[in-house]
PDB file of C-alpha atoms in Angstrom:
ATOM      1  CA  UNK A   1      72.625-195.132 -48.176  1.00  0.00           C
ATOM      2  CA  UNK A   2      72.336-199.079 -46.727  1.00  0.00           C
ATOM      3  CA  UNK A   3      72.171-199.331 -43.298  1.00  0.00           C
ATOM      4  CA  UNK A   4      74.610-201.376 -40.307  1.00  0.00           C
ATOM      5  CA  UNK A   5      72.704-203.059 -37.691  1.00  0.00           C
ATOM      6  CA  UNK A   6      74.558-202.889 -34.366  1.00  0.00           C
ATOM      7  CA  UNK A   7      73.748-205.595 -31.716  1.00  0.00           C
ATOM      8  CA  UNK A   8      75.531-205.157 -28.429  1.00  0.00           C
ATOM      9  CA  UNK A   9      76.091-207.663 -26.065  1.00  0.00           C
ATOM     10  CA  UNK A  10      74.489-209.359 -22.764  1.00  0.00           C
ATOM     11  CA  UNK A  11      74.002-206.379 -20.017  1.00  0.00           C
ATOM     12  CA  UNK A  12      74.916-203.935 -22.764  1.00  0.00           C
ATOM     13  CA  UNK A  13      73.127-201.115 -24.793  1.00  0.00           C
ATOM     14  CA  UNK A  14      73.288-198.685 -27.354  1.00  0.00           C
ATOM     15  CA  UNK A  15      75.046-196.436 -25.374  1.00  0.00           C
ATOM     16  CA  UNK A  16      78.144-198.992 -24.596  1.00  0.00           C
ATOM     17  CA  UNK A  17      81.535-197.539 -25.784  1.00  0.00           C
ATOM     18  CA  UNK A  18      81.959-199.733 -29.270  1.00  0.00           C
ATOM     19  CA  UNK A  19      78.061-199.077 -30.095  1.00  0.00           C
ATOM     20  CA  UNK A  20      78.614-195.542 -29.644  1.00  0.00           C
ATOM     21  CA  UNK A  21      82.597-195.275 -31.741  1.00  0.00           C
ATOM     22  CA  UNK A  22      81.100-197.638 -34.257  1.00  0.00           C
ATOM     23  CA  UNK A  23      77.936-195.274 -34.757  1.00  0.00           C
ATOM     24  CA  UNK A  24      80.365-191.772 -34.737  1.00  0.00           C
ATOM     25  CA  UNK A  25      82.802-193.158 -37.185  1.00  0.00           C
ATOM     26  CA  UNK A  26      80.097-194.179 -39.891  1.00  0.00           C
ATOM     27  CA  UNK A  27      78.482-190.914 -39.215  1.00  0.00           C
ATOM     28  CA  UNK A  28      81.769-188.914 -40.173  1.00  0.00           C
ATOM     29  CA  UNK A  29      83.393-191.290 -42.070  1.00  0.00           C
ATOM     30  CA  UNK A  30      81.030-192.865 -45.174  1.00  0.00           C
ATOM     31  CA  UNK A  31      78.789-191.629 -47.051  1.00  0.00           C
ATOM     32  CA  UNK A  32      76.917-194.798 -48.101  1.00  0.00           C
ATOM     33  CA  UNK A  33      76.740-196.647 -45.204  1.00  0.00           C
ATOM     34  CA  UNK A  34      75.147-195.537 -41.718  1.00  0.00           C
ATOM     35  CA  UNK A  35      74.585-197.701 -38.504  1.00  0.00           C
ATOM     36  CA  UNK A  36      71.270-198.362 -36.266  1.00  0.00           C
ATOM     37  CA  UNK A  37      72.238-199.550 -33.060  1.00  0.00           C
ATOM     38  CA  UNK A  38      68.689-201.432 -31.206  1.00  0.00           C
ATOM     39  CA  UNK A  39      68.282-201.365 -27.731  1.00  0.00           C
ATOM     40  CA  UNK A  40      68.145-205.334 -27.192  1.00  0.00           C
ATOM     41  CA  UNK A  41      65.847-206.944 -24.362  1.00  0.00           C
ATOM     42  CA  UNK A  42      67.105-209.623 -22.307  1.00  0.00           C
ATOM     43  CA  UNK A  43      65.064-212.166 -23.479  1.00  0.00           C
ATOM     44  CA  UNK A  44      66.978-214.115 -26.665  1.00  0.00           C
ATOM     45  CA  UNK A  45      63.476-214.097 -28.229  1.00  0.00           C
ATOM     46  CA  UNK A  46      62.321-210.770 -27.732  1.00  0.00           C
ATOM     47  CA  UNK A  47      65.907-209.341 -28.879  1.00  0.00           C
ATOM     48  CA  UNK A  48      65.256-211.385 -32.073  1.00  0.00           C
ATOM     49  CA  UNK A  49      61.919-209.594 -32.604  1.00  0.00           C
ATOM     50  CA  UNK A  50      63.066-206.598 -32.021  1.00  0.00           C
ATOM     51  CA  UNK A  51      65.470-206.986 -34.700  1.00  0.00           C
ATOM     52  CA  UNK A  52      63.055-208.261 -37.163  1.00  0.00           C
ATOM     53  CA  UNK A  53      61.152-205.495 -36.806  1.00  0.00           C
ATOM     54  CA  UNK A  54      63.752-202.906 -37.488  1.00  0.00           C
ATOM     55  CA  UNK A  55      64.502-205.125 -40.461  1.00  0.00           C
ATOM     56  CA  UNK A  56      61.084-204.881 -41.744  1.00  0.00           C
ATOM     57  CA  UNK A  57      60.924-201.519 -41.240  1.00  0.00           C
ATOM     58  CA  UNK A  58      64.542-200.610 -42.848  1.00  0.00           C
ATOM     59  CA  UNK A  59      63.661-203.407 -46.047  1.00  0.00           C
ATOM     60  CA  UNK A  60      65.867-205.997 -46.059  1.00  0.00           C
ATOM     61  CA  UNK A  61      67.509-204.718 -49.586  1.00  0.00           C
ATOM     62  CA  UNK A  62      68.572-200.791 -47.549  1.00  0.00           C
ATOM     63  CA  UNK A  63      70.542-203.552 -44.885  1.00  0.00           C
ATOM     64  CA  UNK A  64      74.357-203.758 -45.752  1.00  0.00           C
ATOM     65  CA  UNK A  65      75.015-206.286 -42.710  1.00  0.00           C
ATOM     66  CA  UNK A  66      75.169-206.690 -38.907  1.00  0.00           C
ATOM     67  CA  UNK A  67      77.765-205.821 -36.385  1.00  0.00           C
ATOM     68  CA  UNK A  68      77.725-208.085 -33.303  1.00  0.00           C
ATOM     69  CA  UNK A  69      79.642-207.391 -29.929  1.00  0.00           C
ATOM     70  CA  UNK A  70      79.888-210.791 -27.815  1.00  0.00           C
ATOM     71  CA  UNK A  71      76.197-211.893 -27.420  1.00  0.00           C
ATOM     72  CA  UNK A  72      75.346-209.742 -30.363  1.00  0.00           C
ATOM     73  CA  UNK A  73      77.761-211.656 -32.234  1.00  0.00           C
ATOM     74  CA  UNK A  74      75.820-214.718 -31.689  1.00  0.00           C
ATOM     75  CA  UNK A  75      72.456-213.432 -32.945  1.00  0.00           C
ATOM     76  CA  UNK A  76      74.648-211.899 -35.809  1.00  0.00           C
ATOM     77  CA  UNK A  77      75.571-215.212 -37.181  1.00  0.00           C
ATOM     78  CA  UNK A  78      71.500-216.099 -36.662  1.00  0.00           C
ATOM     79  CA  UNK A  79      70.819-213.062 -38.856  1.00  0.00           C
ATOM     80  CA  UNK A  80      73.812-213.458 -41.520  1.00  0.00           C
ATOM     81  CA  UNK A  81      72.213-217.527 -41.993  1.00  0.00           C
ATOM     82  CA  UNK A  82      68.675-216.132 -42.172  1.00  0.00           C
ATOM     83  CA  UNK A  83      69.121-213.022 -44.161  1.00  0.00           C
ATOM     84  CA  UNK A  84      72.348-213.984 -46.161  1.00  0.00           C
ATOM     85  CA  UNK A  85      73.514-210.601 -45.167  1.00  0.00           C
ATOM     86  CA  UNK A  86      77.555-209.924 -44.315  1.00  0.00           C
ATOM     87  CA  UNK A  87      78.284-210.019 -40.291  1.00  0.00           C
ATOM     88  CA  UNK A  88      81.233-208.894 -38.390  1.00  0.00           C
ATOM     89  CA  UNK A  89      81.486-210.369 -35.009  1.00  0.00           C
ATOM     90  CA  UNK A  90      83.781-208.705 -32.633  1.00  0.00           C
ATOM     91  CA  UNK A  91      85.028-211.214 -29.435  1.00  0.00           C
ATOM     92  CA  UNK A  92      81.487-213.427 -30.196  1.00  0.00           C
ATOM     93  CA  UNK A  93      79.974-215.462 -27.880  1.00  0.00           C
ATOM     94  CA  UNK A  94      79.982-218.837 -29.770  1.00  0.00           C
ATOM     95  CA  UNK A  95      78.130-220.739 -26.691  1.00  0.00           C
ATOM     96  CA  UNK A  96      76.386-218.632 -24.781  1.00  0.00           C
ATOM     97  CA  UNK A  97      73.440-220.643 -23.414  1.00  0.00           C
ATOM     98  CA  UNK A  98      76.610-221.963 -21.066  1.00  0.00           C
ATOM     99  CA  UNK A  99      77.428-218.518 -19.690  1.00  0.00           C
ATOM    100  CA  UNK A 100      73.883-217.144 -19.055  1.00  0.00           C
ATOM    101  CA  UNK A 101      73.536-220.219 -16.297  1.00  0.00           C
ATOM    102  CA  UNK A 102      76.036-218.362 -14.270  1.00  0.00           C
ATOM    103  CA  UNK A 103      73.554-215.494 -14.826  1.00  0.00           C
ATOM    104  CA  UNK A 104      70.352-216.854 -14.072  1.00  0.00           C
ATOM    105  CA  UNK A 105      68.126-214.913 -11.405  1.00  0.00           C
ATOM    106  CA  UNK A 106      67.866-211.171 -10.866  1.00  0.00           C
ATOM    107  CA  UNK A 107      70.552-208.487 -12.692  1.00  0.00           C
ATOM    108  CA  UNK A 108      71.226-205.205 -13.568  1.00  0.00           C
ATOM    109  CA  UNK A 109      71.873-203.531 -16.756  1.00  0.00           C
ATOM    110  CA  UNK A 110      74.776-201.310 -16.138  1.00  0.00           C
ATOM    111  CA  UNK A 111      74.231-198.807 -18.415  1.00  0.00           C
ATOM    112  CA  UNK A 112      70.379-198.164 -17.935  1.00  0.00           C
ATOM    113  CA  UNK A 113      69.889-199.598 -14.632  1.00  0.00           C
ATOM    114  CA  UNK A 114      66.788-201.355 -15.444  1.00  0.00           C
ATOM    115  CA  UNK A 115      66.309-204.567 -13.299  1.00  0.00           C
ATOM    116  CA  UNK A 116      65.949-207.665 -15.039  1.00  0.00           C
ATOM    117  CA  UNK A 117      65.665-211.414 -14.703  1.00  0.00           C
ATOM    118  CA  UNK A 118      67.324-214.244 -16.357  1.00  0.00           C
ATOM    119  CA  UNK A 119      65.373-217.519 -16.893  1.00  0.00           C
ATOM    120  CA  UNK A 120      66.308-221.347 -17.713  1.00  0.00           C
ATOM    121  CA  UNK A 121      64.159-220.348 -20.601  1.00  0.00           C
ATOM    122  CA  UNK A 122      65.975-217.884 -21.949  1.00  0.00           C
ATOM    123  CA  UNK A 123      68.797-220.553 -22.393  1.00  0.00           C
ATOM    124  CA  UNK A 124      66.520-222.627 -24.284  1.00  0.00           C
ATOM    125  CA  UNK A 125      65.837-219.644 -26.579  1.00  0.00           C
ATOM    126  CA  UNK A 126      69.408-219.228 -27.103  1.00  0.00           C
ATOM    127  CA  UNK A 127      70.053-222.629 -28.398  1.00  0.00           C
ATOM    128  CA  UNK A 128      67.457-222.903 -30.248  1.00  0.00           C
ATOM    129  CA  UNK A 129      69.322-219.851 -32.998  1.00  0.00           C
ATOM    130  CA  UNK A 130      72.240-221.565 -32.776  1.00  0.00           C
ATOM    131  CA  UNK A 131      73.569-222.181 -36.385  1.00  0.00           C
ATOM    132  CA  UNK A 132      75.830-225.094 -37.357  1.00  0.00           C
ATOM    133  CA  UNK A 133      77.601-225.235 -39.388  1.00  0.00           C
ATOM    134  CA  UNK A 134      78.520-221.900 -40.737  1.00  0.00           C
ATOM    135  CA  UNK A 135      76.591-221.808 -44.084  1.00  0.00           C
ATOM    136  CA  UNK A 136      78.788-218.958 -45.512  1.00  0.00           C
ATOM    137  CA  UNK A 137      81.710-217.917 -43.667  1.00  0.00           C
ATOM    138  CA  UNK A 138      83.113-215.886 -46.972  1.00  0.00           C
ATOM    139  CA  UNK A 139      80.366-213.492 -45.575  1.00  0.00           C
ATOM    140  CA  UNK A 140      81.816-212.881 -42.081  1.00  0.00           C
ATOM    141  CA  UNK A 141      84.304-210.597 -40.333  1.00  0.00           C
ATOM    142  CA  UNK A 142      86.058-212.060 -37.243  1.00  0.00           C
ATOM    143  CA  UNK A 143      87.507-209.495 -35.133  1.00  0.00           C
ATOM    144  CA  UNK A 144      89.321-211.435 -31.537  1.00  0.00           C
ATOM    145  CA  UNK A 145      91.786-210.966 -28.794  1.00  0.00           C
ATOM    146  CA  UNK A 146      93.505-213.639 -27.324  1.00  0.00           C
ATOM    147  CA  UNK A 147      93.059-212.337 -23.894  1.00  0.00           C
ATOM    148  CA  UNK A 148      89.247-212.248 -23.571  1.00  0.00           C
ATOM    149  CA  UNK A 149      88.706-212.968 -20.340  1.00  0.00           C
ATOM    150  CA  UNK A 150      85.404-213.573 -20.524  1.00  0.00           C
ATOM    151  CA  UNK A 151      85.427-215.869 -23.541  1.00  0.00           C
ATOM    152  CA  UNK A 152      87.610-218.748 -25.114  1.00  0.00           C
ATOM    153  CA  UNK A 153      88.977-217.190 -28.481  1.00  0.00           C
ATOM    154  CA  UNK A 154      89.944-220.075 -30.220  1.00  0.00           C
ATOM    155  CA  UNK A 155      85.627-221.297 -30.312  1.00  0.00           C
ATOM    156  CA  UNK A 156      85.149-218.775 -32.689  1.00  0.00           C
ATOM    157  CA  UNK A 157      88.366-219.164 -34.483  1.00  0.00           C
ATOM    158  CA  UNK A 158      87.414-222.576 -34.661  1.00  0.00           C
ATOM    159  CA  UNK A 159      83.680-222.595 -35.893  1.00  0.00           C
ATOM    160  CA  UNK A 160      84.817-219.547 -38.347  1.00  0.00           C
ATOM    161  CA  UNK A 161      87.152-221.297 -40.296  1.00  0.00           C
ATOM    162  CA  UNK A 162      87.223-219.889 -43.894  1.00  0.00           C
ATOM    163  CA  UNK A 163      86.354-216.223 -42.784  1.00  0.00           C
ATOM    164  CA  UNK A 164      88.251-213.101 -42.985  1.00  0.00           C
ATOM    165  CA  UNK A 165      90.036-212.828 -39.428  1.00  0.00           C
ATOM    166  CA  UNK A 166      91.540-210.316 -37.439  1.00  0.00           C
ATOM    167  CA  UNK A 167      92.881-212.399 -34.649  1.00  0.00           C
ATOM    168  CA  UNK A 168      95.245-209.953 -31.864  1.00  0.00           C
ATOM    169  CA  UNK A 169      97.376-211.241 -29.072  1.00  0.00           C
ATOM    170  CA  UNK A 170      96.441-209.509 -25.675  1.00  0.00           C
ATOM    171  CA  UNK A 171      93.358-207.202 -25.570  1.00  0.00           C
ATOM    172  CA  UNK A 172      90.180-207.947 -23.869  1.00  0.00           C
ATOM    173  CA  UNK A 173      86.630-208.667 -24.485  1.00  0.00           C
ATOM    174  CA  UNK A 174      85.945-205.070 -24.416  1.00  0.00           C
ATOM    175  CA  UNK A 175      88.229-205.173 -27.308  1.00  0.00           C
ATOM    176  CA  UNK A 176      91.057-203.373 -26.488  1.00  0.00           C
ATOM    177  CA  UNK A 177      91.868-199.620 -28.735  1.00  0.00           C
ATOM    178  CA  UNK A 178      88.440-200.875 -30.525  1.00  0.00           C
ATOM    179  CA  UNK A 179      88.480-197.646 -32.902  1.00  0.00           C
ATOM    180  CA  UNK A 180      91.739-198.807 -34.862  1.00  0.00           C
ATOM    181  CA  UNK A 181      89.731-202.063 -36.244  1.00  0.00           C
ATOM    182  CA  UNK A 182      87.018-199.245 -37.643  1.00  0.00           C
ATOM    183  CA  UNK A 183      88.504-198.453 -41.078  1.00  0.00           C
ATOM    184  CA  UNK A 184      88.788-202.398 -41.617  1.00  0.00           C
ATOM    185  CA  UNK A 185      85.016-203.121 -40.770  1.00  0.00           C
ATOM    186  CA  UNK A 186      84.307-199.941 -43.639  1.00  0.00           C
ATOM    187  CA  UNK A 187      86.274-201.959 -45.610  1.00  0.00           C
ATOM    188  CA  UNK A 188      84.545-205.178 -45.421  1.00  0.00           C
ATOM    189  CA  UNK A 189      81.053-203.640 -46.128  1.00  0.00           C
ATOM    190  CA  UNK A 190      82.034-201.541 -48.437  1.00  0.00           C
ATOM    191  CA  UNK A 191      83.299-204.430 -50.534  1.00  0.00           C
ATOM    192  CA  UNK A 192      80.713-206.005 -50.166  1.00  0.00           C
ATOM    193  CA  UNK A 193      77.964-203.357 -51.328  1.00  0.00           C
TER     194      UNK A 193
END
């Protein structure tokens, strides 16, 4: 059995709604593939050690791919560049060393209620993994809605060109009914096993 790394999003964790469906329907639904969803620090750097860590300990050839959720998407397309691993990105954040500036100072993780602060730093970190261009977008699994209100669709649309795409009108960037778009993502790993 290969192994799915989930990465959720900014002020997110394993327990948010599409870490949590994504993990249940592997669990009941495939028998070769299984998902580890991290619990990412704040910091862009320590979430990127964190993963390489897990990676190390899984071995990069048990890893099927990664599965990034806004944020997560971003360090997704880090990974899929620096492991040559498929990545599906669901609503990505394609810039998000621009939003965190709107987030610098204290916060508060919503799910864990840990306190945390965010740093000019941090969006130096972030831009610093930014890939460009897309070395292998054959490898990558865009899953959007048109509605995001949180991010501009079309950036990833844009930057993606020449990978499969699942682009919906409406929806959110919680990703609206989230659970009908799990068969496809099956799909797309298990093709590319």
């Amino acid at each position: 059995m290969k192994a799915l790394i989930y990465l959720h999003g900014f002020n997110s964790s394993p327990q948010s709604e599409k870490a949590r469906l994504t993990y249940e329907y592997f669990k009941k639904n495939s028998s070769c593939l299984s998902v580890s969803v991290p619990r990412l620090p704040s910091g862009p750097e320590s979430a990127i050690q964190v993963v390489d860590e897990l990676v190390q300990l899984l071995g990069i050839t048990s890893i099927a791919g990664f599965i990034g959720s806004s944020l997560g998407g971003y360090y997704s397309l880090y990974f899929q560049h620096r492991y040559q691993l498929p990545v599906v990105l669901i609503n990505p954040a394609i810039q998000p060393y621009t939003l965190l500036l709107d987030y610098l100072g204290e916060n508060v993780n919503a799910y864990t209620g840990e306190c945390y602060n965010v740093e000019i730093g941090h969006v130096d970190e972030l831009k610093s993994l930014e890939v460009r261009p897309i070395p292998s977008p054959d490898k990558i699994f865009l899953l959007t809605q048109t509605a995001d209100e949180v991010l501009e669709f079309q950036q990833a649309v844009t930057l993606l060109d020449g990978a499969k795409m699942w682009i919906q009108s409406g929806g959110s960037h919680a990703f609206d009914d989230f659970s009908k778009v799990l068969p496809a993502i099956n799909n797309f790993f298990e093709i590319s096993l």
